[in-house]
C-alpha positions as a printed NumPy array, in Angstrom:
array([[-20.338,   1.802,   9.133],
       [-18.41 ,  -1.465,  10.694],
       [-15.165,  -1.08 ,   9.226],
       [-13.119,   1.146,   7.3  ],
       [ -9.737,   0.509,   4.985],
       [ -6.835,   2.997,   5.35 ],
       [ -4.773,   2.763,   2.25 ],
       [ -1.136,   4.695,   1.728],
       [  1.272,   3.696,  -1.087],
       [  4.381,   4.693,  -1.831],
       [  5.712,   5.333,  -5.787],
       [  8.518,   5.31 ,  -7.636],
       [  7.294,   9.007,  -9.443],
       [  4.913,  11.025, -10.465],
       [  4.178,  10.42 , -13.977],
       [  2.911,   7.785, -15.668],
       [  5.539,   5.064, -15.766],
       [  5.798,   5.474, -11.851],
       [  5.338,   2.322, -10.281],
       [  3.784,   1.719,  -6.309],
       [  6.279,   0.302,  -4.596],
       [  4.749,  -0.139,  -0.684],
       [  1.977,  -0.44 ,   0.172],
       [  0.2  ,   0.124,   3.812],
       [ -3.164,  -1.027,   4.597],
       [ -4.981,  -1.008,   8.306],
       [ -8.385,  -1.634,   9.134],
       [-10.187,   0.77 ,  11.309],
       [-13.323,  -0.805,  13.195],
       [-15.591,   2.649,  13.653],
       [-17.892,   1.234,  16.639],
       [-14.598,   0.554,  18.764],
       [-12.205,   3.669,  17.257],
       [ -9.454,   1.025,  17.333],
       [ -7.46 ,  -0.356,  14.324],
       [ -8.121,  -4.038,  14.521],
       [ -5.782,  -5.111,  11.542],
       [ -2.315,  -3.537,   9.789],
       [ -0.449,  -4.964,   6.93 ],
       [  2.294,  -3.408,   4.912],
       [  4.771,  -4.637,   2.205],
       [  7.234,  -3.419,  -0.184],
       [  6.801,  -4.367,  -4.058],
       [  9.686,  -5.819,  -6.572],
       [ 10.683,  -3.395,  -8.264],
       [ 14.41 ,  -2.609, -10.348],
       [ 14.691,   1.158,  -9.68 ],
       [ 13.608,   3.5  ,  -7.675],
       [ 14.026,   7.027,  -9.29 ],
       [ 11.98 ,   9.087,  -5.506],
       [ 14.597,   7.25 ,  -3.645],
       [ 14.866,  10.656,  -2.409],
       [ 11.378,  11.196,  -1.735],
       [ 10.492,   7.888,   0.612],
       [ 13.813,   6.707,   1.342],
       [ 12.773,   3.458,   0.206],
       [ 16.318,   2.328,  -1.014],
       [ 16.328,   0.298,  -5.03 ],
       [ 18.132,  -2.418,  -3.18 ],
       [ 15.277,  -2.935,  -0.708],
       [ 13.046,  -3.644,  -3.775],
       [ 14.874,  -6.645,  -5.1  ],
       [ 13.565,  -9.171,  -3.104],
       [ 10.662,  -7.505,  -2.033],
       [  7.434,  -9.274,  -3.314],
       [  6.149,  -9.74 ,  -6.488],
       [  3.567,  -6.914,  -6.721],
       [  0.636,  -9.256,  -7.834],
       [  1.242, -11.173,  -4.803],
       [  1.371,  -8.159,  -2.217],
       [ -1.996,  -6.776,  -3.927],
       [ -3.645, -10.079,  -3.869],
       [ -3.274, -10.445,  -0.291],
       [ -4.302,  -7.138,   0.102],
       [ -7.974,  -8.125,  -2.208],
       [ -8.273, -10.551,   0.469],
       [ -7.743,  -8.296,   3.924],
       [-10.153,  -5.908,   2.126],
       [-13.086,  -9.426,   1.929],
       [-12.423, -10.35 ,   5.434],
       [-12.858,  -7.572,   6.58 ],
       [-16.123,  -6.465,   5.219],
       [-14.886,  -2.427,   4.358],
       [-17.531,  -0.216,   4.128],
       [-15.029,   2.589,   2.514],
       [-11.335,   2.096,   1.889],
       [ -9.697,   5.698,   2.334],
       [ -6.602,   6.506,   0.468],
       [ -4.059,   8.554,   2.047],
       [ -2.44 ,  10.561,  -0.966],
       [ -4.463,   9.202,  -4.254],
       [ -5.04 ,  12.184,  -6.388],
       [ -1.364,  12.266,  -6.24 ],
       [ -0.621,   8.216,  -5.932],
       [ -3.063,   7.046,  -7.896]])
C-alpha cells in the first residue's frame, strides 16, 4: 500500500435532507509516513442549520464553489494519487 486517502466532511445536519458543505482530503504516503497532498473546500449552500455544531457560517457558503466542481476535483486528486484505500472520518455519521 503506497497512498491512503483521508477524507472528512461537514454537513448541514444528520437527517436525509442534510447536504455536504465542506470536504477535506489528505493523501498519506505510507512508506514515508507523510502527507503529500491536502485539499479542502466549502461547498455552496443556501443555509446551514448545523452552524452551532460545525461553525460554518451560511454567509461563507453563498460564494463557495458548486458541489459538482468540488467533487470532480476530489475524484481527480484521488485518481492522480492512486490511493489504495479511502479512510473517511465519521463516515457512519456523515454518510
